[in-house]
Short mmCIF file of C-alpha atoms in Angstrom, two decimals:
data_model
loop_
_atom_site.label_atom_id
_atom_site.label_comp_id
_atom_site.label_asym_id
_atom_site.label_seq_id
_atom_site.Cartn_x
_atom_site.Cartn_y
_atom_site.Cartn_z
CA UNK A 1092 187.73 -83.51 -21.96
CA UNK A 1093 190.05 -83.95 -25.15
CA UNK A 1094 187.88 -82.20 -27.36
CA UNK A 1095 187.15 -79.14 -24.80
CA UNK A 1096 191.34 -78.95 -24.59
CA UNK A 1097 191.85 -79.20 -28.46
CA UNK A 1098 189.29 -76.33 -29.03
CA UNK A 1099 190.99 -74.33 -26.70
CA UNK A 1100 194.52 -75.00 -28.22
CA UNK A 1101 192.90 -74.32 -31.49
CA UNK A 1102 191.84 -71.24 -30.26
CA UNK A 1103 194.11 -69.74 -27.84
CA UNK A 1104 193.42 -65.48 -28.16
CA UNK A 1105 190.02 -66.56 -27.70
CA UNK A 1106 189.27 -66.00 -24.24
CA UNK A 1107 191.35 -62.72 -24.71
CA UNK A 1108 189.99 -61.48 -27.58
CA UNK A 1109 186.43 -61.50 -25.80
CA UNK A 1110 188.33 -60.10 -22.80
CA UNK A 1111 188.92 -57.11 -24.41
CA UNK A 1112 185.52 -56.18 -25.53
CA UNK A 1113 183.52 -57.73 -22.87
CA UNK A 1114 184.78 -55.58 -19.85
CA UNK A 1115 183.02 -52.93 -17.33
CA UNK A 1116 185.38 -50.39 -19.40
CA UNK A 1117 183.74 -51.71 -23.09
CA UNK A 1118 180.33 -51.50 -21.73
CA UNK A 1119 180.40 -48.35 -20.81
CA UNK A 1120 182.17 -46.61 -23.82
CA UNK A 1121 178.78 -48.82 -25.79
CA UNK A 1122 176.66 -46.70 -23.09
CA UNK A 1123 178.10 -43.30 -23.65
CA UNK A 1124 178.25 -43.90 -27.35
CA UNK A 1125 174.96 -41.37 -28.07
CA UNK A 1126 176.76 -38.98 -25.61
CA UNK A 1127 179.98 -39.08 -27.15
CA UNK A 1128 178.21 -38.63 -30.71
CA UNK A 1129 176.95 -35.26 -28.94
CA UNK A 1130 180.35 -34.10 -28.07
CA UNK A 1131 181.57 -34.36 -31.34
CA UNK A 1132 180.33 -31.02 -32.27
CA UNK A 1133 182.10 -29.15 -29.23
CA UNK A 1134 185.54 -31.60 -29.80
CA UNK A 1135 185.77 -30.10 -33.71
CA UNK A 1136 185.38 -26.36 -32.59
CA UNK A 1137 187.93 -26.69 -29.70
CA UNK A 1138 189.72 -28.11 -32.32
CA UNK A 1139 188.79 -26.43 -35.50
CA UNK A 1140 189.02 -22.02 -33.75
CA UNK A 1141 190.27 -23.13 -30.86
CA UNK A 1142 193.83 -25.01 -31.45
CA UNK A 1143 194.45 -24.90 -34.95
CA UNK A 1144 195.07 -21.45 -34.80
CA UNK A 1145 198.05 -21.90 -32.22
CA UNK A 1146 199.95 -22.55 -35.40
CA UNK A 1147 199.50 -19.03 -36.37
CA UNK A 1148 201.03 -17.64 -33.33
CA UNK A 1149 204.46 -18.27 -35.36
CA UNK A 1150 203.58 -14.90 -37.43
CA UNK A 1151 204.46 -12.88 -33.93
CA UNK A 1152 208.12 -13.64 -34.67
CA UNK A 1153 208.44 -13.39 -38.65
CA UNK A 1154 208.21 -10.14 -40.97
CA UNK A 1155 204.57 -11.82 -42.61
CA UNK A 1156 203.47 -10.72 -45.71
CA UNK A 1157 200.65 -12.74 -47.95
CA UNK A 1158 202.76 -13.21 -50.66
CA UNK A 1159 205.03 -15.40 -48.88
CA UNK A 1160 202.70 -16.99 -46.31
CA UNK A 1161 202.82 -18.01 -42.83
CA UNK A 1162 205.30 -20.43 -43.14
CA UNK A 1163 207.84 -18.60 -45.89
CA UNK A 1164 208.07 -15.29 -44.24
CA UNK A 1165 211.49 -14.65 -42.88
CA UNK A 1166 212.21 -14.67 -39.13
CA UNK A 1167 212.74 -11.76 -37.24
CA UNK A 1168 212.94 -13.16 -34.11
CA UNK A 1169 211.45 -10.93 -30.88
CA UNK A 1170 211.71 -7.53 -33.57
CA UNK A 1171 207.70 -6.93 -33.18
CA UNK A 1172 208.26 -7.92 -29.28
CA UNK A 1173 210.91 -4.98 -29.03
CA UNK A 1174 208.59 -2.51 -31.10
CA UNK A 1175 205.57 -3.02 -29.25
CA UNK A 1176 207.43 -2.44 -26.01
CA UNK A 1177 209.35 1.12 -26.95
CA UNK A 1178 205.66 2.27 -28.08
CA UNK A 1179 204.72 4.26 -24.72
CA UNK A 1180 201.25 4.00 -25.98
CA UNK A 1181 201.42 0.00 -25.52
CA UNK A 1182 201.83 0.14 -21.33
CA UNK A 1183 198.74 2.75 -21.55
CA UNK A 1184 196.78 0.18 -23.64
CA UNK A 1185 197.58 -2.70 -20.99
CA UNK A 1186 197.28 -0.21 -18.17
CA UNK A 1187 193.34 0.04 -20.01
CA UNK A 1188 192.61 -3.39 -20.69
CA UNK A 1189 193.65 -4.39 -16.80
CA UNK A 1190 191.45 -1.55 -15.47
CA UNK A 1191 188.22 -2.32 -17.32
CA UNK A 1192 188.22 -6.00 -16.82
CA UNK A 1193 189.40 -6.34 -12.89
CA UNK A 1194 186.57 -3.34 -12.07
CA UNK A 1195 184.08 -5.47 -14.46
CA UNK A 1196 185.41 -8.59 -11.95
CA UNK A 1197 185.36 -6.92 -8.57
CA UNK A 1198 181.85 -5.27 -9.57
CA UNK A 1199 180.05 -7.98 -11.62
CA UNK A 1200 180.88 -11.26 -10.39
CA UNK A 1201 179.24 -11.17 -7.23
CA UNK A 1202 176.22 -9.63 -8.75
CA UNK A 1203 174.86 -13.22 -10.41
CA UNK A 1204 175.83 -14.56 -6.88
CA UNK A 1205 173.37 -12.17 -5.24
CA UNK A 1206 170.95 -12.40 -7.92
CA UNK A 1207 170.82 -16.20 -7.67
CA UNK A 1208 170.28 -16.27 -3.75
CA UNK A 1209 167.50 -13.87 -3.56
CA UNK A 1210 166.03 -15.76 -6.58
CA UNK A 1211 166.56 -18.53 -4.35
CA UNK A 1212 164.61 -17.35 -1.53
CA UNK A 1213 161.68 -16.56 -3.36
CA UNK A 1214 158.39 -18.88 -3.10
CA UNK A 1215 156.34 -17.86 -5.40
CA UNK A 1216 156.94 -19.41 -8.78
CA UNK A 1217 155.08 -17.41 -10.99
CA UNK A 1218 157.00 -13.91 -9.52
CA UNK A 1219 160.13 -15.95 -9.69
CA UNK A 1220 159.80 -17.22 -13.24
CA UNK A 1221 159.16 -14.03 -14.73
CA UNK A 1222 161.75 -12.27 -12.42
CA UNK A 1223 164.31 -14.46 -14.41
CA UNK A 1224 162.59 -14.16 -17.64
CA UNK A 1225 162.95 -10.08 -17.63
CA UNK A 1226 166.75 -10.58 -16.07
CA UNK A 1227 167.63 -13.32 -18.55
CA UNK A 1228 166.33 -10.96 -21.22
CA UNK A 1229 169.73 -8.75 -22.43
CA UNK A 1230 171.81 -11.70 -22.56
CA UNK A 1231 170.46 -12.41 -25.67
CA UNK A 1232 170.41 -9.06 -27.03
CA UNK A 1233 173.36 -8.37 -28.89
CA UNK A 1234 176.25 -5.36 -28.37
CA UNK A 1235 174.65 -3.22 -31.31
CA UNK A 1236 171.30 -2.51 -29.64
CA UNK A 1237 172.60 -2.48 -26.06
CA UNK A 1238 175.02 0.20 -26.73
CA UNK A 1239 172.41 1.59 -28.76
CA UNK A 1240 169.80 1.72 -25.55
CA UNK A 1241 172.60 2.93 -23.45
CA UNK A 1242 173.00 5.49 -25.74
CA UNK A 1243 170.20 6.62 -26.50
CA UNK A 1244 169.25 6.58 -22.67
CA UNK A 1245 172.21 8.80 -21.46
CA UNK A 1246 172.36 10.92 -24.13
CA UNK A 1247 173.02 14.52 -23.60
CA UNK A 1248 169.88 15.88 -26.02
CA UNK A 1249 166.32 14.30 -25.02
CA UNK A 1250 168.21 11.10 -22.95
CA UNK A 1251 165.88 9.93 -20.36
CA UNK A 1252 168.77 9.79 -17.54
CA UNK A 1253 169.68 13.61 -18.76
CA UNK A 1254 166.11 14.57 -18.56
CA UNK A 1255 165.96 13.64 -15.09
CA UNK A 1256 169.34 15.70 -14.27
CA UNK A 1257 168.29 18.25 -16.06
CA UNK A 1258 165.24 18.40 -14.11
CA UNK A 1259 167.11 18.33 -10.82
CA UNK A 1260 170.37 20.04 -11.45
CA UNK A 1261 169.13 22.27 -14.33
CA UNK A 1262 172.13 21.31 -16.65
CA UNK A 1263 172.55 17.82 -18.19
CA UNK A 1264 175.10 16.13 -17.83
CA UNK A 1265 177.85 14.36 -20.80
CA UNK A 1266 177.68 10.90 -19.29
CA UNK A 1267 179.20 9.18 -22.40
CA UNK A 1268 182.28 11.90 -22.34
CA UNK A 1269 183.58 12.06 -19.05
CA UNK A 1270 186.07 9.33 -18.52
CA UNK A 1271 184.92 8.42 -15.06
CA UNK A 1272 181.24 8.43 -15.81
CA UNK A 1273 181.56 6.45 -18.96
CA UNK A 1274 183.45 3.35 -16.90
CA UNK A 1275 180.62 4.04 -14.65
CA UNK A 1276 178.65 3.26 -17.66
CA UNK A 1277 180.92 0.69 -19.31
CA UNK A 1278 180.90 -1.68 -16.15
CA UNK A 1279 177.33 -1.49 -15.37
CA UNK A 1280 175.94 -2.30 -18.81
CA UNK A 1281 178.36 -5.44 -18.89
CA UNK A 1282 176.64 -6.17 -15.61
CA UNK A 1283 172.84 -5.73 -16.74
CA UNK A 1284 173.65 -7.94 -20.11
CA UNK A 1285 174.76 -11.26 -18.17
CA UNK A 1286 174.24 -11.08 -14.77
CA UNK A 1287 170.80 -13.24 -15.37
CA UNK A 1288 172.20 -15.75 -17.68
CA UNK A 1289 175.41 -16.54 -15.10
CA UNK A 1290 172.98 -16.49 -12.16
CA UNK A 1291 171.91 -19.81 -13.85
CA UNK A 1292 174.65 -21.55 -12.62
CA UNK A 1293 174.61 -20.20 -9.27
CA UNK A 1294 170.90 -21.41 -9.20
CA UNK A 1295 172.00 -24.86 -10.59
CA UNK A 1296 174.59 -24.47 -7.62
CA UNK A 1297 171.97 -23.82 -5.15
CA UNK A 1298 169.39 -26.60 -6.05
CA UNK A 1299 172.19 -29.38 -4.66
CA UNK A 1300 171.87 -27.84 -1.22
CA UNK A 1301 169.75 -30.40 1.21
CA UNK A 1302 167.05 -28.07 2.34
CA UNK A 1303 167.26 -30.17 5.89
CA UNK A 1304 170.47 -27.50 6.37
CA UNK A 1305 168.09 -24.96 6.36
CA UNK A 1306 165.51 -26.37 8.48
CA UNK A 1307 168.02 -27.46 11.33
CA UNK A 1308 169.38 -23.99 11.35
CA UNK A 1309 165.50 -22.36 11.25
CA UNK A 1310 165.27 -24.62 14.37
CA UNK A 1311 168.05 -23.79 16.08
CA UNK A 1312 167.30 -20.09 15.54
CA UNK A 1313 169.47 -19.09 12.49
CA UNK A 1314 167.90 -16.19 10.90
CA UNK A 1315 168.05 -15.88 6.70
CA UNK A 1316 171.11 -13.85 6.67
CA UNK A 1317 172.84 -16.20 8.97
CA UNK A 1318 171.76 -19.42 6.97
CA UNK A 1319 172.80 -17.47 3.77
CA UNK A 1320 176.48 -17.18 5.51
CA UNK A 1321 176.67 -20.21 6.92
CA UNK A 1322 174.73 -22.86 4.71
CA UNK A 1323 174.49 -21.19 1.19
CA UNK A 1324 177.77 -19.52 0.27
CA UNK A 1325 179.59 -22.85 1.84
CA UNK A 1326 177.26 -24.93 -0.54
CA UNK A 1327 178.10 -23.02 -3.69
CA UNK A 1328 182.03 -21.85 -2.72
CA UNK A 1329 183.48 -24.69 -4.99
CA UNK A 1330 181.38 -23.18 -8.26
CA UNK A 1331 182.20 -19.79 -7.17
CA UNK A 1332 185.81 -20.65 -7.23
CA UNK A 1333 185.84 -22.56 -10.17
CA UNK A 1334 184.24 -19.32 -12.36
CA UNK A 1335 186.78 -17.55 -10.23
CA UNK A 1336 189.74 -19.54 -11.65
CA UNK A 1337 187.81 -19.06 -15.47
CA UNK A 1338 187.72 -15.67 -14.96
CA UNK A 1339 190.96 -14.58 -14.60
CA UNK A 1340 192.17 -16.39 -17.82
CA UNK A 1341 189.61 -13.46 -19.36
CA UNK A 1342 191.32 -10.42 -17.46
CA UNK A 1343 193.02 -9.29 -20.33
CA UNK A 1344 190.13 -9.88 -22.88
CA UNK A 1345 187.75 -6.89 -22.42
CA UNK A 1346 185.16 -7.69 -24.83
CA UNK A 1347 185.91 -5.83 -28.84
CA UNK A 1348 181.96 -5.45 -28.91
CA UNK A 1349 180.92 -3.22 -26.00
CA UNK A 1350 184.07 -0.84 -25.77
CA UNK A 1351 183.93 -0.75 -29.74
CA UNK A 1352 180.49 0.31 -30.08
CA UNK A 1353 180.10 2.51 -26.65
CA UNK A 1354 183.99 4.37 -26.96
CA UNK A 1355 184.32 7.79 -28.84
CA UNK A 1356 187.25 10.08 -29.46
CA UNK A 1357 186.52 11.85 -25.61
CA UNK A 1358 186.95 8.96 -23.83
CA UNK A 1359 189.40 7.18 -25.92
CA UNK A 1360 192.59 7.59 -23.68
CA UNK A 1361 190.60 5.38 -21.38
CA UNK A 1362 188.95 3.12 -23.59
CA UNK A 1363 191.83 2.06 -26.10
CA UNK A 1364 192.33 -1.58 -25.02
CA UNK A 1365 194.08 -4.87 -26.66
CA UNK A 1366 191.19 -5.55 -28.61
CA UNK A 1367 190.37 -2.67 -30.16
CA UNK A 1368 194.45 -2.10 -30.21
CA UNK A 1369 194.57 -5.37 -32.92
CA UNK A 1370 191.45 -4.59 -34.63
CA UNK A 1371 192.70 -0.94 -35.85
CA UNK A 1372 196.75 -1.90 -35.96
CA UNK A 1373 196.27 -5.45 -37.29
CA UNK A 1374 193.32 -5.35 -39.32
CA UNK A 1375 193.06 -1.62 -40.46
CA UNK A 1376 196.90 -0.94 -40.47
CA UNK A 1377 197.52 -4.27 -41.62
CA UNK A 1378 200.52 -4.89 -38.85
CA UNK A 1379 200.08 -8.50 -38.65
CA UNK A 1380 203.14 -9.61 -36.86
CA UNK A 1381 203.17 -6.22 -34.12
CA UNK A 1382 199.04 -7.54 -33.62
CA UNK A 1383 200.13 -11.20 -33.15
CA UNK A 1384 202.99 -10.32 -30.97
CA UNK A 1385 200.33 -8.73 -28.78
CA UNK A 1386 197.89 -11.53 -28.91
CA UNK A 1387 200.69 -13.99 -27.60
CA UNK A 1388 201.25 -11.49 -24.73
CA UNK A 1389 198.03 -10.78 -23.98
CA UNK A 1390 197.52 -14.90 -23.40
CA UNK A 1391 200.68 -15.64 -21.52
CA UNK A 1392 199.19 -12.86 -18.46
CA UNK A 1393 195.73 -14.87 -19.18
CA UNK A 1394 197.85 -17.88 -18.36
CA UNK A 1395 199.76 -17.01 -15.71
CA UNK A 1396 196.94 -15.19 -14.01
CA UNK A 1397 194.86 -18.78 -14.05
CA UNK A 1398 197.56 -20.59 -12.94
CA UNK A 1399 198.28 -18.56 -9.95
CA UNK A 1400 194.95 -18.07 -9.29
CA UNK A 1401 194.53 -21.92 -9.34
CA UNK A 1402 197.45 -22.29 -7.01
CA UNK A 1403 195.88 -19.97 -4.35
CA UNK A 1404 192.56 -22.06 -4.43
CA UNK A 1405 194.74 -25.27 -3.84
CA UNK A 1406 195.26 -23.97 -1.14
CA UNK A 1407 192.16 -24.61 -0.16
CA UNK A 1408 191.60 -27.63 -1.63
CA UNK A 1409 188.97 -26.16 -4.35
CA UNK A 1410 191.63 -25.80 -7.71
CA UNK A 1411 190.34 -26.84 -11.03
CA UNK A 1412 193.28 -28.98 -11.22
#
C-alpha cells in the first residue's frame, strides 16, 4: 500500500496526463484523422481565394497604383464610393445584375426540384439512368461551347430555331438582338446547363424519405400528386430552404461567363452587369479602386440578402443558423 501511494506521489499529472488523451473526445479526433486529412484540401482554398483576399478589399478606399502597393497607396477614404454613385450608368448596372439573377431564381430553382421528383417516380432504372446521364450532360460543358450552341442554334442565317420560324412566319426572327428575347434566352440556357447536376441533391434529398409514407397514403387513397404535396415537398423543404438561403448570397453575382460570351452591342443596355462592369473598368480601364469599391458593394447586398433571408426561414424553424 506504501509503494502504490509513493508511485502515485512520484507521479502526480499522471492520471491527468492520460486523462487528456484517453477521452471519448481523443478517440474520436484519432477516428476522423483520415477524414480530416481529406479536408485539408478544401480548408487551404477557403483559405488560400477565399479569405486572404479580404485583405485586398482595403484598395476600395485608397487611390492604388502598383508602384506603391496595396498597403502604401494613400487613402482616399469613400472618394471611389462617391464616384461610382454620381455615375447614372452604375444604378442601371445594379438595376441589370438584380434582374437577371432573381428571373434566373424565380425560373430555375424549382426546375431541379421538378426534375428530381419525376426522376423520382420513375421505375425503370435503365430509362432513369440515362435520363440523368443526357440531363447531367451540359453541366460539364463549359460557357464557350454552350453559348456557342445557343448561338449557332438561334442564329438569324441557317439557325435551326430561325429555320423553323421562318418556315411558319416566313421571316426569321433576331432572337439574340431583341432585349426581351435574349433574357428569354439568357435564363433558359442557365437553366438547361445545371438543372441536372442540382437535381442531384434534390434526389439525395428524396432517397431519406421512408417509402412506408407513400404506401400508407396509396392505402388511404392519396393519389401521386397528393403524396407529392403532402409527403415529398415536406420531406425535402429543409434542403430546399437551405439552397434557398445559398442562393440569395449569389443574387448579385450573375455569372462573367454566360452574359460575357452570349451579350453583344444590341442588347448591351440590358446585359451590362457587375461582372462584366469590373472586368472592362477594372481590368481593361485599369480602375482598380472604382472596381473594388463595387466588389465590396456588390457583397454587402449578397450579405444582407442571406441574412434576411435566413431570418425569414427562422421563422420557421429551417435557418442555416
Amino acid at each position: 500500500m506504501e509503494i502504490t501511494n509513493a508511485a502515485a506521489a512520484a507521479q502526480p499529472n499522471g492520471p491527468e496526463v492520460k486523462g487528456r488523451f484517453s477521452g471519448p473526445k481523443w478517440k474520436r479526433f484519432k477516428t476522423n484523422i483520415p477524414l480530416l486529412l481529406m479536408f485539408t484540401p478544401v480548408i487551404l482554398f477557403y483559405l488560400i481565394f477565399r479569405y486572404a483576399p479580404i485583405g485586398g478589399l482595403v484598395i476600395a478606399f485608397k487611390d492604388y497604383n502598383f508602384y506603391d502597393g496595396v498597403f502604401n497607396s494613400p487613402w482616399v477614404g469613400f472618394h471611389y464610393f462617391e464616384v461610382l454613385f454620381q455615375d447614372p450608368r452604375t444604378l442601371e448596372i445594379i438595376r441589370n445584375t438584380l434582374m437577371l439573377s432573381l428571373l434566373s431564381l424565380a425560373v430555375g430553382f424549382p426546375i431541379p426540384i421538378i426534375l428530381a421528383i419525376m426522376l423520382n417516380e420513375v421505375r425503370n432504372m435503365a430509362f432513369k439512368r440515362t435520363v440523368q446521364t443526357i440531363v447531367y450532360m451540359p453541366h460539364f460543358l463549359s460557357w464557350v461551347i454552350i453559348a456557342m450552341l445557343v448561338s449557332t442554334a438561334f442564329a438569324m442565317e441557317n439557325g435551326l430555331v430561325n429555320r423553323i420560324v421562318e418556315q411558319l412566319t416566313g421571316e426569321a426572327y433576331p432572337f439574340m438582338y431583341e432585349k426581351l428575347s435574349w433574357i428569354s434566352i439568357f435564363v433558359g440556357s442557365g437553366i438547361w446547363k445545371d438543372m441536372g447536376f442540382n437535381a442531384i441533391i434534390f434526389l439525395a434529398a428524396l432517397s431519406a424519405i421512408d417509402p412506408s409514407l407513400y404506401e400508407a397514403a396509396g392505402m388511404d387513397g392519396a393519389g401521386k400528386l397528393k403524396q407529392i404535396w403532402h409527403i415529398t415537398l415536406p420531406g425535402i423543404r429543409p434542403t430546399i430552404i437551405l439552397l434557398l438561403i445559398l442562393s440569395m448570397g449569389r443574387v448579385m453575382e450573375v455569372g462573367f461567363d454566360q452574359v460575357f460570351m452570349l451579350q453583344n452591342a444590341n442588347v448591351n443596355e440590358i446585359a451590362d452587369v457587375i461582372s462584366t462592369y469590373i472586368y472592362r473598368i477594372g481590368l481593361q480601364g485599369a480602375q482598380f479602386s472604382l472596381t473594388t469599391a463595387m466588389g465590396l458593394f456588390e457583397s454587402l447586398v449578397a450579405f444582407i440578402l442571406v441574412f434576411t433571408a435566413n431570418t425569414i426561414a427562422r421563422k420557421f424553424d429551417q435557418g442555416l443558423w
